[in-house]
């Protein structure tokens, strides 16, 4: 890996490259290059200026997906759904066509998982070579998977290597993606709650290769608000008795989460923060798929708490967000910060990126304000 120079280009390899979040990210980065305002981009705040983060116009996108729908078609659908502004297609069409050449459609072959990893790693290496990239950061924005059962081979790298070379499936696609990224010398961020970097052996694999990883499950809506409100209740010594949330969501993500097994991954990661911040409180989080809502999400939360001498009170909030518009700038932030981590020789888990996630890796800190301070400290340290 070379160090950063003024004209270096950094590759961003997206697993799930034709999804709503990925398409919004790729089109959004192109729009910024054409003069769009960087609203929603944390790394454009003054705290991050002057620390050598790679400029957005130096990011080059590539990626894997299991579908082959052209990016331009995905963009048209996002514009029709109001996620992206009308007129953007003519502005960024050439950029999307250029990116199209860097996308690889995954095909199922009857090969071992070790061979699968090697094939995906070869795609990433070829991308880096073809585009003359100084480094590649990988980000998983593929559909959320159902929880994957623990396997004895998840315990250490030696057992994992042996098992991967055999005929059995020992890891889900998200973990193969992480290993492929590490094989290709890339960092890996999981934007989803999938299994990916959860197994100990996958983390050790990254450490062996001297690479950083982070995640998981970006907080862009209900959980983001929770991570501001829960510390408020704690700091004012107010007792929270119950916190119930209902989420209505359409789009590809909503359709995926309509499967109760996949929703389990998401709900577990959504609930973790609240328990860490407030201890055990009553109430549940639900996600309901409402197809006509498309990429728009409504979260309604109801909080029962008590104050001085046990007086009962209630707080409610409604969050109506456009999922991909909230997510895409964070993907760009994470790409820039991962590139900085690679350059700085960061190895292993990156808990200082917890600010972006519902289930921050190797961290129990969920307060947005404290997470922000930790992130800025890390950026300034170097
Ligand atoms: N939008 C947000 O605010 C937000 C927040 C947190 C997490 N996420 C997560 O980001 C992910 C993407 O969300 P989205 O709205 O773009 O979903 P989407 O359904 O529009 O896109 C997912 C893409 O992943 C592809 N895919 C599925 N399996 C794959 C595999 N094994 N390898 C490569 N590609 C694969 C699909 O074909 C699809 O193109 C989801 O897991 C979602 O839970 C989104």
Tab-separated table of C-alpha atoms and ligand atoms in Angstrom:
chain	number	residue	atom	x	y	z
A	1	UNK	CA	0.000	0.000	0.000
A	2	UNK	CA	1.414	3.384	-0.906
A	3	UNK	CA	0.921	6.439	1.265
A	4	UNK	CA	-1.451	9.133	0.143
A	5	UNK	CA	-0.344	11.675	-2.392
A	6	UNK	CA	-2.332	14.532	-3.851
A	7	UNK	CA	-3.466	12.591	-6.882
A	8	UNK	CA	-4.090	9.122	-5.439
A	9	UNK	CA	-7.403	7.404	-6.186
A	10	UNK	CA	-9.069	5.183	-3.616
A	11	UNK	CA	-11.300	2.266	-4.623
A	12	UNK	CA	-14.615	1.693	-2.841
A	13	UNK	CA	-15.736	-1.897	-3.341
A	14	UNK	CA	-19.435	-2.287	-2.515
A	15	UNK	CA	-20.951	-5.697	-1.812
A	16	UNK	CA	-24.580	-5.150	-2.911
A	17	UNK	CA	-23.446	-2.614	-5.517
A	18	UNK	CA	-26.793	-2.405	-7.318
A	19	UNK	CA	-28.968	-1.860	-4.247
A	20	UNK	CA	-30.667	1.391	-3.221
A	21	UNK	CA	-27.963	2.463	-0.754
A	22	UNK	CA	-25.147	1.652	-3.195
A	23	UNK	CA	-26.795	3.361	-6.169
A	24	UNK	CA	-27.571	6.460	-4.084
A	25	UNK	CA	-23.954	6.497	-2.876
A	26	UNK	CA	-22.475	6.198	-6.369
A	27	UNK	CA	-24.894	8.730	-7.905
A	28	UNK	CA	-24.500	11.004	-4.862
A	29	UNK	CA	-20.698	11.047	-5.121
A	30	UNK	CA	-21.032	11.927	-8.823
A	31	UNK	CA	-23.529	14.687	-7.978
A	32	UNK	CA	-21.065	16.146	-5.448
A	33	UNK	CA	-18.360	16.119	-8.138
A	34	UNK	CA	-20.753	18.160	-10.285
A	35	UNK	CA	-21.222	20.756	-7.551
A	36	UNK	CA	-23.903	19.244	-5.283
A	37	UNK	CA	-23.928	20.361	-1.624
A	38	UNK	CA	-22.416	17.833	0.844
A	39	UNK	CA	-25.414	17.895	3.225
A	40	UNK	CA	-25.406	14.880	5.557
A	41	UNK	CA	-21.684	14.197	5.147
A	42	UNK	CA	-20.059	14.123	8.587
A	43	UNK	CA	-16.523	14.195	7.174
A	44	UNK	CA	-17.262	17.561	5.551
A	45	UNK	CA	-17.780	19.174	8.978
A	46	UNK	CA	-15.033	21.593	10.118
A	47	UNK	CA	-13.798	19.057	12.747
A	48	UNK	CA	-12.579	16.822	9.921
A	49	UNK	CA	-10.931	19.452	7.738
A	50	UNK	CA	-7.158	19.469	7.373
A	51	UNK	CA	-6.661	15.833	8.388
A	52	UNK	CA	-5.857	14.518	4.932
A	53	UNK	CA	-9.070	12.597	4.220
A	54	UNK	CA	-9.266	11.565	0.590
A	55	UNK	CA	-11.495	13.962	-1.407
A	56	UNK	CA	-14.810	12.511	-2.607
A	57	UNK	CA	-13.837	13.096	-6.229
A	58	UNK	CA	-10.891	10.697	-5.755
A	59	UNK	CA	-13.169	7.774	-4.862
A	60	UNK	CA	-13.648	5.166	-7.580
A	61	UNK	CA	-16.534	2.709	-7.177
A	62	UNK	CA	-16.729	-0.963	-8.003
A	63	UNK	CA	-18.494	-3.934	-6.498
A	64	UNK	CA	-20.355	-7.221	-6.507
A	65	UNK	CA	-24.059	-7.921	-6.730
A	66	UNK	CA	-26.159	-10.986	-7.402
A	67	UNK	CA	-28.381	-9.074	-9.829
A	68	UNK	CA	-27.382	-7.439	-13.107
A	69	UNK	CA	-29.864	-4.531	-13.308
A	70	UNK	CA	-27.912	-1.590	-14.782
A	71	UNK	CA	-27.157	1.228	-12.330
A	72	UNK	CA	-28.865	3.714	-14.638
A	73	UNK	CA	-32.124	1.713	-14.336
A	74	UNK	CA	-31.759	1.562	-10.540
A	75	UNK	CA	-31.184	5.318	-10.558
A	76	UNK	CA	-34.348	5.916	-12.624
A	77	UNK	CA	-36.358	3.968	-10.040
A	78	UNK	CA	-34.872	5.944	-7.159
A	79	UNK	CA	-35.684	9.213	-8.936
A	80	UNK	CA	-39.246	8.044	-9.635
A	81	UNK	CA	-39.569	7.172	-5.924
A	82	UNK	CA	-38.443	10.659	-4.880
A	83	UNK	CA	-35.228	9.417	-3.255
A	84	UNK	CA	-33.071	11.375	-5.681
A	85	UNK	CA	-33.932	14.648	-7.438
A	86	UNK	CA	-35.353	14.807	-10.971
A	87	UNK	CA	-32.726	15.768	-13.512
A	88	UNK	CA	-29.937	13.967	-11.664
A	89	UNK	CA	-29.922	11.156	-14.241
A	90	UNK	CA	-28.698	13.357	-17.084
A	91	UNK	CA	-26.068	14.902	-14.786
A	92	UNK	CA	-24.546	11.636	-13.551
A	93	UNK	CA	-25.342	9.141	-16.333
A	94	UNK	CA	-21.776	9.166	-17.705
A	95	UNK	CA	-20.336	8.571	-14.200
A	96	UNK	CA	-22.689	5.628	-13.659
A	97	UNK	CA	-21.802	4.121	-17.014
A	98	UNK	CA	-18.133	4.360	-16.066
A	99	UNK	CA	-18.811	2.634	-12.722
A	100	UNK	CA	-20.851	-0.056	-14.502
A	101	UNK	CA	-17.593	-1.392	-15.981
A	102	UNK	CA	-16.307	-2.014	-12.425
A	103	UNK	CA	-19.297	-4.084	-11.291
A	104	UNK	CA	-19.209	-7.874	-11.255
A	105	UNK	CA	-22.322	-10.023	-11.145
A	106	UNK	CA	-21.818	-12.952	-8.799
A	107	UNK	CA	-22.637	-16.366	-10.182
A	108	UNK	CA	-23.121	-19.571	-8.234
A	109	UNK	CA	-20.423	-22.148	-8.989
A	110	UNK	CA	-19.929	-25.556	-7.495
A	111	UNK	CA	-16.660	-24.653	-5.779
A	112	UNK	CA	-15.390	-24.658	-2.205
A	113	UNK	CA	-15.875	-21.523	-0.120
A	114	UNK	CA	-12.080	-21.005	-0.175
A	115	UNK	CA	-12.202	-20.884	-4.000
A	116	UNK	CA	-15.183	-18.546	-3.838
A	117	UNK	CA	-13.222	-16.149	-1.598
A	118	UNK	CA	-10.241	-16.283	-3.932
A	119	UNK	CA	-12.418	-15.529	-6.991
A	120	UNK	CA	-13.979	-12.480	-5.285
A	121	UNK	CA	-10.574	-11.297	-4.064
A	122	UNK	CA	-9.290	-11.593	-7.647
A	123	UNK	CA	-12.158	-9.304	-8.785
A	124	UNK	CA	-11.098	-6.692	-6.218
A	125	UNK	CA	-7.417	-6.946	-7.149
A	126	UNK	CA	-8.252	-6.621	-10.860
A	127	UNK	CA	-10.326	-3.494	-10.090
A	128	UNK	CA	-7.426	-1.952	-8.142
A	129	UNK	CA	-4.963	-2.717	-10.909
A	130	UNK	CA	-7.180	-1.598	-13.807
A	131	UNK	CA	-8.081	1.669	-12.114
A	132	UNK	CA	-4.586	2.237	-10.684
A	133	UNK	CA	-5.869	2.613	-7.151
A	134	UNK	CA	-3.563	3.226	-4.192
A	135	UNK	CA	-5.863	1.285	-1.873
A	136	UNK	CA	-9.320	-0.273	-1.732
A	137	UNK	CA	-11.875	-0.040	1.061
A	138	UNK	CA	-14.721	-2.584	0.993
A	139	UNK	CA	-18.185	-1.877	2.401
A	140	UNK	CA	-21.008	-4.381	2.716
A	141	UNK	CA	-24.351	-2.868	1.670
A	142	UNK	CA	-25.900	-6.148	0.513
A	143	UNK	CA	-29.287	-7.428	1.711
A	144	UNK	CA	-29.384	-8.288	5.407
A	145	UNK	CA	-28.918	-12.000	6.067
A	146	UNK	CA	-30.667	-14.152	8.638
A	147	UNK	CA	-28.492	-14.959	11.686
A	148	UNK	CA	-25.939	-17.674	10.823
A	149	UNK	CA	-25.474	-20.543	13.301
A	150	UNK	CA	-22.102	-20.666	15.084
A	151	UNK	CA	-19.715	-23.304	13.687
A	152	UNK	CA	-16.667	-24.820	15.454
A	153	UNK	CA	-14.481	-23.492	12.613
A	154	UNK	CA	-15.408	-19.914	13.582
A	155	UNK	CA	-13.098	-20.121	16.612
A	156	UNK	CA	-9.687	-19.624	14.970
A	157	UNK	CA	-8.070	-19.005	11.600
A	158	UNK	CA	-6.411	-22.425	11.253
A	159	UNK	CA	-9.722	-24.291	11.736
A	160	UNK	CA	-11.478	-21.841	9.445
A	161	UNK	CA	-8.959	-22.253	6.614
A	162	UNK	CA	-9.262	-26.026	6.831
A	163	UNK	CA	-13.071	-25.956	6.856
A	164	UNK	CA	-13.302	-23.464	3.979
A	165	UNK	CA	-11.266	-25.766	1.736
A	166	UNK	CA	-13.744	-28.602	2.321
A	167	UNK	CA	-17.075	-29.242	0.593
A	168	UNK	CA	-19.334	-27.863	3.375
A	169	UNK	CA	-20.690	-24.358	3.813
A	170	UNK	CA	-19.234	-22.911	7.019
A	171	UNK	CA	-19.785	-19.167	6.492
A	172	UNK	CA	-22.531	-17.010	4.956
A	173	UNK	CA	-21.896	-14.748	1.939
A	174	UNK	CA	-21.240	-11.664	4.106
A	175	UNK	CA	-18.301	-13.367	5.862
A	176	UNK	CA	-16.921	-14.644	2.550
A	177	UNK	CA	-17.112	-11.039	1.346
A	178	UNK	CA	-15.114	-9.844	4.373
A	179	UNK	CA	-12.471	-12.531	3.831
A	180	UNK	CA	-12.275	-11.722	0.098
A	181	UNK	CA	-11.675	-8.072	0.997
A	182	UNK	CA	-8.884	-9.044	3.421
A	183	UNK	CA	-7.352	-11.404	0.842
A	184	UNK	CA	-7.223	-8.482	-1.584
A	185	UNK	CA	-5.589	-6.189	1.012
A	186	UNK	CA	-8.734	-4.093	1.531
A	187	UNK	CA	-10.329	-2.883	4.762
A	188	UNK	CA	-13.892	-4.038	5.435
A	189	UNK	CA	-16.880	-2.204	6.894
A	190	UNK	CA	-20.237	-3.825	7.507
A	191	UNK	CA	-23.099	-1.383	7.008
A	192	UNK	CA	-25.539	-4.238	7.748
A	193	UNK	CA	-26.256	-6.481	10.757
A	194	UNK	CA	-25.212	-9.640	8.845
A	195	UNK	CA	-22.721	-12.195	10.228
A	196	UNK	CA	-19.659	-10.972	8.234
A	197	UNK	CA	-17.017	-9.997	10.819
A	198	UNK	CA	-18.747	-11.468	13.880
A	199	UNK	CA	-16.900	-14.840	13.940
A	200	UNK	CA	-13.655	-14.589	15.903
A	201	UNK	CA	-11.747	-16.360	13.111
A	202	UNK	CA	-12.774	-13.724	10.549
A	203	UNK	CA	-11.476	-10.963	12.842
A	204	UNK	CA	-8.220	-12.847	13.437
A	205	UNK	CA	-7.863	-13.242	9.667
A	206	UNK	CA	-7.938	-9.451	9.268
A	207	UNK	CA	-5.399	-9.013	12.067
A	208	UNK	CA	-3.094	-11.603	10.467
A	209	UNK	CA	-3.252	-9.624	7.237
A	210	UNK	CA	-2.658	-6.334	9.119
A	211	UNK	CA	-6.010	-4.847	8.069
A	212	UNK	CA	-8.782	-2.910	9.828
A	213	UNK	CA	-12.517	-3.641	9.958
A	214	UNK	CA	-15.589	-1.943	11.402
A	215	UNK	CA	-19.351	-1.984	11.731
A	216	UNK	CA	-22.082	-2.940	12.234
A	217	UNK	CA	-25.491	-1.892	10.965
A	218	UNK	CA	-25.509	1.825	10.253
A	219	UNK	CA	-27.722	3.963	12.474
A	220	UNK	CA	-29.659	6.302	10.255
A	221	UNK	CA	-33.125	6.657	11.764
A	222	UNK	CA	-34.912	5.434	14.851
A	223	UNK	CA	-31.724	4.132	16.528
A	224	UNK	CA	-29.908	7.381	15.744
A	225	UNK	CA	-32.584	9.335	17.640
A	226	UNK	CA	-32.496	6.779	20.469
A	227	UNK	CA	-28.746	7.256	20.865
A	228	UNK	CA	-29.381	10.948	21.565
A	229	UNK	CA	-32.482	10.605	23.755
A	230	UNK	CA	-31.441	7.671	25.961
A	231	UNK	CA	-28.342	9.503	27.328
A	232	UNK	CA	-30.625	12.490	28.030
A	233	UNK	CA	-32.908	10.369	30.250
A	234	UNK	CA	-29.837	8.942	32.033
A	235	UNK	CA	-28.135	12.311	32.528
A	236	UNK	CA	-31.314	13.806	34.020
A	237	UNK	CA	-31.729	10.780	36.323
A	238	UNK	CA	-35.125	9.996	34.795
A	239	UNK	CA	-36.206	6.364	35.001
A	240	UNK	CA	-37.212	4.799	31.673
A	241	UNK	CA	-39.696	1.944	32.156
A	242	UNK	CA	-40.621	1.081	28.575
A	243	UNK	CA	-39.482	1.991	25.082
A	244	UNK	CA	-41.557	0.595	22.212
A	245	UNK	CA	-40.920	1.216	18.546
A	246	UNK	CA	-42.749	0.464	15.337
A	247	UNK	CA	-41.015	0.876	11.990
A	248	UNK	CA	-42.847	0.911	8.651
A	249	UNK	CA	-40.573	0.430	5.666
A	250	UNK	CA	-40.865	-0.392	1.946
A	251	UNK	CA	-38.099	-0.839	-0.668
A	252	UNK	CA	-35.713	-3.764	-1.122
A	253	UNK	CA	-34.573	-3.572	2.508
A	254	UNK	CA	-38.184	-3.630	3.732
A	255	UNK	CA	-38.928	-6.665	1.537
A	256	UNK	CA	-35.859	-8.479	2.910
A	257	UNK	CA	-36.812	-7.661	6.496
A	258	UNK	CA	-40.363	-8.955	5.937
A	259	UNK	CA	-38.829	-12.407	6.514
A	260	UNK	CA	-38.934	-12.878	10.309
A	261	UNK	CA	-35.529	-14.643	10.301
A	262	UNK	CA	-33.818	-11.686	8.600
A	263	UNK	CA	-35.715	-9.230	10.808
A	264	UNK	CA	-34.226	-11.053	13.799
A	265	UNK	CA	-30.706	-9.859	12.783
A	266	UNK	CA	-31.950	-6.267	12.502
A	267	UNK	CA	-34.016	-6.282	15.711
A	268	UNK	CA	-31.145	-7.737	17.748
A	269	UNK	CA	-28.829	-4.978	16.586
A	270	UNK	CA	-31.531	-2.306	17.098
A	271	UNK	CA	-32.202	-3.427	20.672
A	272	UNK	CA	-28.575	-3.764	21.772
A	273	UNK	CA	-27.945	-0.024	22.155
A	274	UNK	CA	-30.947	0.622	24.352
A	275	UNK	CA	-30.050	-2.223	26.715
A	276	UNK	CA	-26.437	-0.996	26.933
A	277	UNK	CA	-27.587	2.571	27.635
A	278	UNK	CA	-30.569	2.024	29.948
A	279	UNK	CA	-30.412	-1.586	31.145
A	280	UNK	CA	-33.475	-3.769	30.809
A	281	UNK	CA	-36.532	-1.766	29.783
A	282	UNK	CA	-39.888	-3.168	28.682
A	283	UNK	CA	-41.139	-2.791	25.117
A	284	UNK	CA	-40.219	-4.207	21.723
A	285	UNK	CA	-39.098	-3.004	18.303
A	286	UNK	CA	-41.123	-4.074	15.276
A	287	UNK	CA	-40.430	-3.677	11.576
A	288	UNK	CA	-43.391	-3.942	9.199
A	289	UNK	CA	-43.010	-4.082	5.429
A	290	UNK	CA	-45.299	-1.595	3.636
A	291	UNK	CA	-44.508	-1.948	-0.063
A	292	UNK	CA	-45.996	1.377	-1.329
A	293	UNK	CA	-43.727	3.335	1.065
A	294	UNK	CA	-40.746	2.497	-1.166
A	295	UNK	CA	-37.496	3.790	0.287
A	296	UNK	CA	-39.297	5.899	2.904
A	297	UNK	CA	-39.400	4.861	6.507
A	298	UNK	CA	-41.624	5.913	9.387
A	299	UNK	CA	-40.591	5.114	12.937
A	300	UNK	CA	-42.914	5.807	15.838
A	301	UNK	CA	-41.499	5.450	19.330
A	302	UNK	CA	-43.364	5.543	22.625
A	303	UNK	CA	-41.384	5.971	25.864
A	304	UNK	CA	-42.773	5.591	29.377
A	305	UNK	CA	-40.635	7.173	32.083
A	306	UNK	CA	-40.925	8.551	35.577
A	307	UNK	CA	-39.516	11.613	37.309
A	308	UNK	CA	-39.337	13.062	40.818
A	309	UNK	CA	-41.210	10.934	43.380
A	310	UNK	CA	-42.209	8.469	40.675
A	311	UNK	CA	-44.506	10.717	38.632
A	312	UNK	CA	-45.254	8.929	35.326
A	313	UNK	CA	-44.695	10.692	32.014
A	314	UNK	CA	-44.611	9.781	28.329
A	315	UNK	CA	-42.614	10.869	25.353
A	316	UNK	CA	-43.393	10.006	21.719
A	317	UNK	CA	-41.579	10.815	18.504
A	318	UNK	CA	-42.129	10.159	14.836
A	319	UNK	CA	-39.245	9.965	12.378
A	320	UNK	CA	-40.011	9.996	8.673
A	321	UNK	CA	-36.845	9.481	6.727
A	322	UNK	CA	-35.680	8.565	3.266
A	323	UNK	CA	-33.572	5.512	3.977
A	324	UNK	CA	-31.003	5.667	1.191
A	325	UNK	CA	-30.609	9.453	1.400
A	326	UNK	CA	-29.721	9.024	5.082
A	327	UNK	CA	-27.401	6.096	4.409
A	328	UNK	CA	-25.449	7.187	1.304
A	329	UNK	CA	-23.458	10.048	2.854
A	330	UNK	CA	-22.443	7.725	5.691
A	331	UNK	CA	-21.084	5.226	3.155
A	332	UNK	CA	-18.948	8.046	1.739
A	333	UNK	CA	-17.832	9.059	5.262
A	334	UNK	CA	-16.924	5.461	6.073
A	335	UNK	CA	-15.007	5.097	2.804
A	336	UNK	CA	-12.923	8.188	3.553
A	337	UNK	CA	-12.293	7.187	7.174
A	338	UNK	CA	-11.411	3.595	6.202
A	339	UNK	CA	-8.929	4.910	3.661
A	340	UNK	CA	-7.367	7.014	6.436
A	341	UNK	CA	-7.248	3.947	8.704
A	342	UNK	CA	-5.462	1.921	6.008
A	343	UNK	CA	-3.000	4.694	5.453
A	344	UNK	CA	-2.318	4.981	9.176
A	345	UNK	CA	-1.669	1.248	9.466
A	346	UNK	CA	-4.682	0.649	11.716
A	347	UNK	CA	-5.107	-3.084	12.370
A	348	UNK	CA	-8.147	-4.949	13.706
A	349	UNK	CA	-11.453	-3.551	15.006
A	350	UNK	CA	-12.214	0.159	14.645
A	351	UNK	CA	-14.463	0.954	17.640
A	352	UNK	CA	-13.931	4.691	17.039
A	353	UNK	CA	-16.299	4.381	14.058
A	354	UNK	CA	-19.082	3.403	16.492
A	355	UNK	CA	-20.703	6.815	15.868
A	356	UNK	CA	-22.060	5.392	12.609
A	357	UNK	CA	-23.446	2.093	13.915
A	358	UNK	CA	-26.306	0.540	15.872
A	359	UNK	CA	-24.104	-2.307	17.057
A	360	UNK	CA	-20.615	-0.795	17.238
A	361	UNK	CA	-17.867	-3.344	17.043
A	362	UNK	CA	-15.875	-3.926	20.269
A	363	UNK	CA	-17.590	-1.001	21.977
A	364	UNK	CA	-20.472	-0.612	24.393
A	365	UNK	CA	-20.638	3.154	23.920
A	366	UNK	CA	-23.902	4.158	22.186
A	367	UNK	CA	-24.264	7.830	23.131
A	368	UNK	CA	-24.060	9.757	19.851
A	369	UNK	CA	-22.333	12.741	21.479
A	370	UNK	CA	-19.641	10.634	23.134
A	371	UNK	CA	-19.179	8.578	19.962
A	372	UNK	CA	-18.715	11.770	17.958
A	373	UNK	CA	-16.035	12.984	20.384
A	374	UNK	CA	-14.246	9.624	20.125
A	375	UNK	CA	-14.298	9.778	16.325
A	376	UNK	CA	-12.942	13.321	16.214
A	377	UNK	CA	-10.230	12.377	18.743
A	378	UNK	CA	-9.109	9.542	16.471
A	379	UNK	CA	-9.059	11.765	13.408
A	380	UNK	CA	-7.002	14.408	15.253
A	381	UNK	CA	-4.583	11.923	16.802
A	382	UNK	CA	-2.793	11.508	13.510
B	1	LIG	N1	-30.783	2.565	4.297
B	1	LIG	C1	-30.445	2.643	5.552
B	1	LIG	O1	-30.690	3.629	6.223
B	1	LIG	C2	-29.719	1.474	6.183
B	1	LIG	C3	-29.324	1.571	7.497
B	1	LIG	C4	-28.653	0.490	8.076
B	1	LIG	C5	-28.395	-0.649	7.339
B	1	LIG	N2	-28.803	-0.719	6.056
B	1	LIG	C6	-28.555	-1.962	5.339
B	1	LIG	O2	-27.950	-1.705	4.076
B	1	LIG	C7	-28.256	-2.811	3.218
B	1	LIG	C8	-28.674	-2.281	1.862
B	1	LIG	O3	-29.929	-1.647	1.951
B	1	LIG	P1	-30.693	-1.267	0.593
B	1	LIG	O4	-31.847	-0.428	0.966
B	1	LIG	O5	-29.724	-0.787	-0.423
B	1	LIG	O6	-31.232	-2.707	0.153
B	1	LIG	P2	-31.524	-3.208	-1.322
B	1	LIG	O7	-32.379	-4.405	-1.170
B	1	LIG	O8	-31.990	-2.084	-2.170
B	1	LIG	O9	-30.072	-3.626	-1.880
B	1	LIG	C9	-29.385	-4.766	-1.477
B	1	LIG	C10	-28.559	-5.260	-2.668
B	1	LIG	O10	-27.768	-6.376	-2.228
B	1	LIG	C11	-27.745	-7.328	-3.274
B	1	LIG	N3	-27.311	-8.618	-2.702
B	1	LIG	C12	-28.038	-9.525	-2.013
B	1	LIG	N4	-27.260	-10.570	-1.640
B	1	LIG	C13	-26.004	-10.286	-2.086
B	1	LIG	C14	-24.766	-10.974	-2.009
B	1	LIG	N5	-24.641	-12.132	-1.394
B	1	LIG	N6	-23.681	-10.373	-2.575
B	1	LIG	C15	-23.770	-9.193	-3.201
B	1	LIG	N7	-24.931	-8.510	-3.319
B	1	LIG	C16	-26.033	-9.063	-2.761
B	1	LIG	C17	-29.150	-7.297	-3.824
B	1	LIG	O11	-29.227	-7.873	-5.097
B	1	LIG	C18	-29.422	-5.784	-3.832
B	1	LIG	O12	-29.018	-5.190	-5.046
B	1	LIG	C19	-29.313	-3.652	3.926
B	1	LIG	O13	-28.709	-4.775	4.537
B	1	LIG	C20	-29.824	-2.709	4.999
B	1	LIG	O14	-30.332	-3.385	6.135
B	1	LIG	C21	-29.456	0.321	5.456
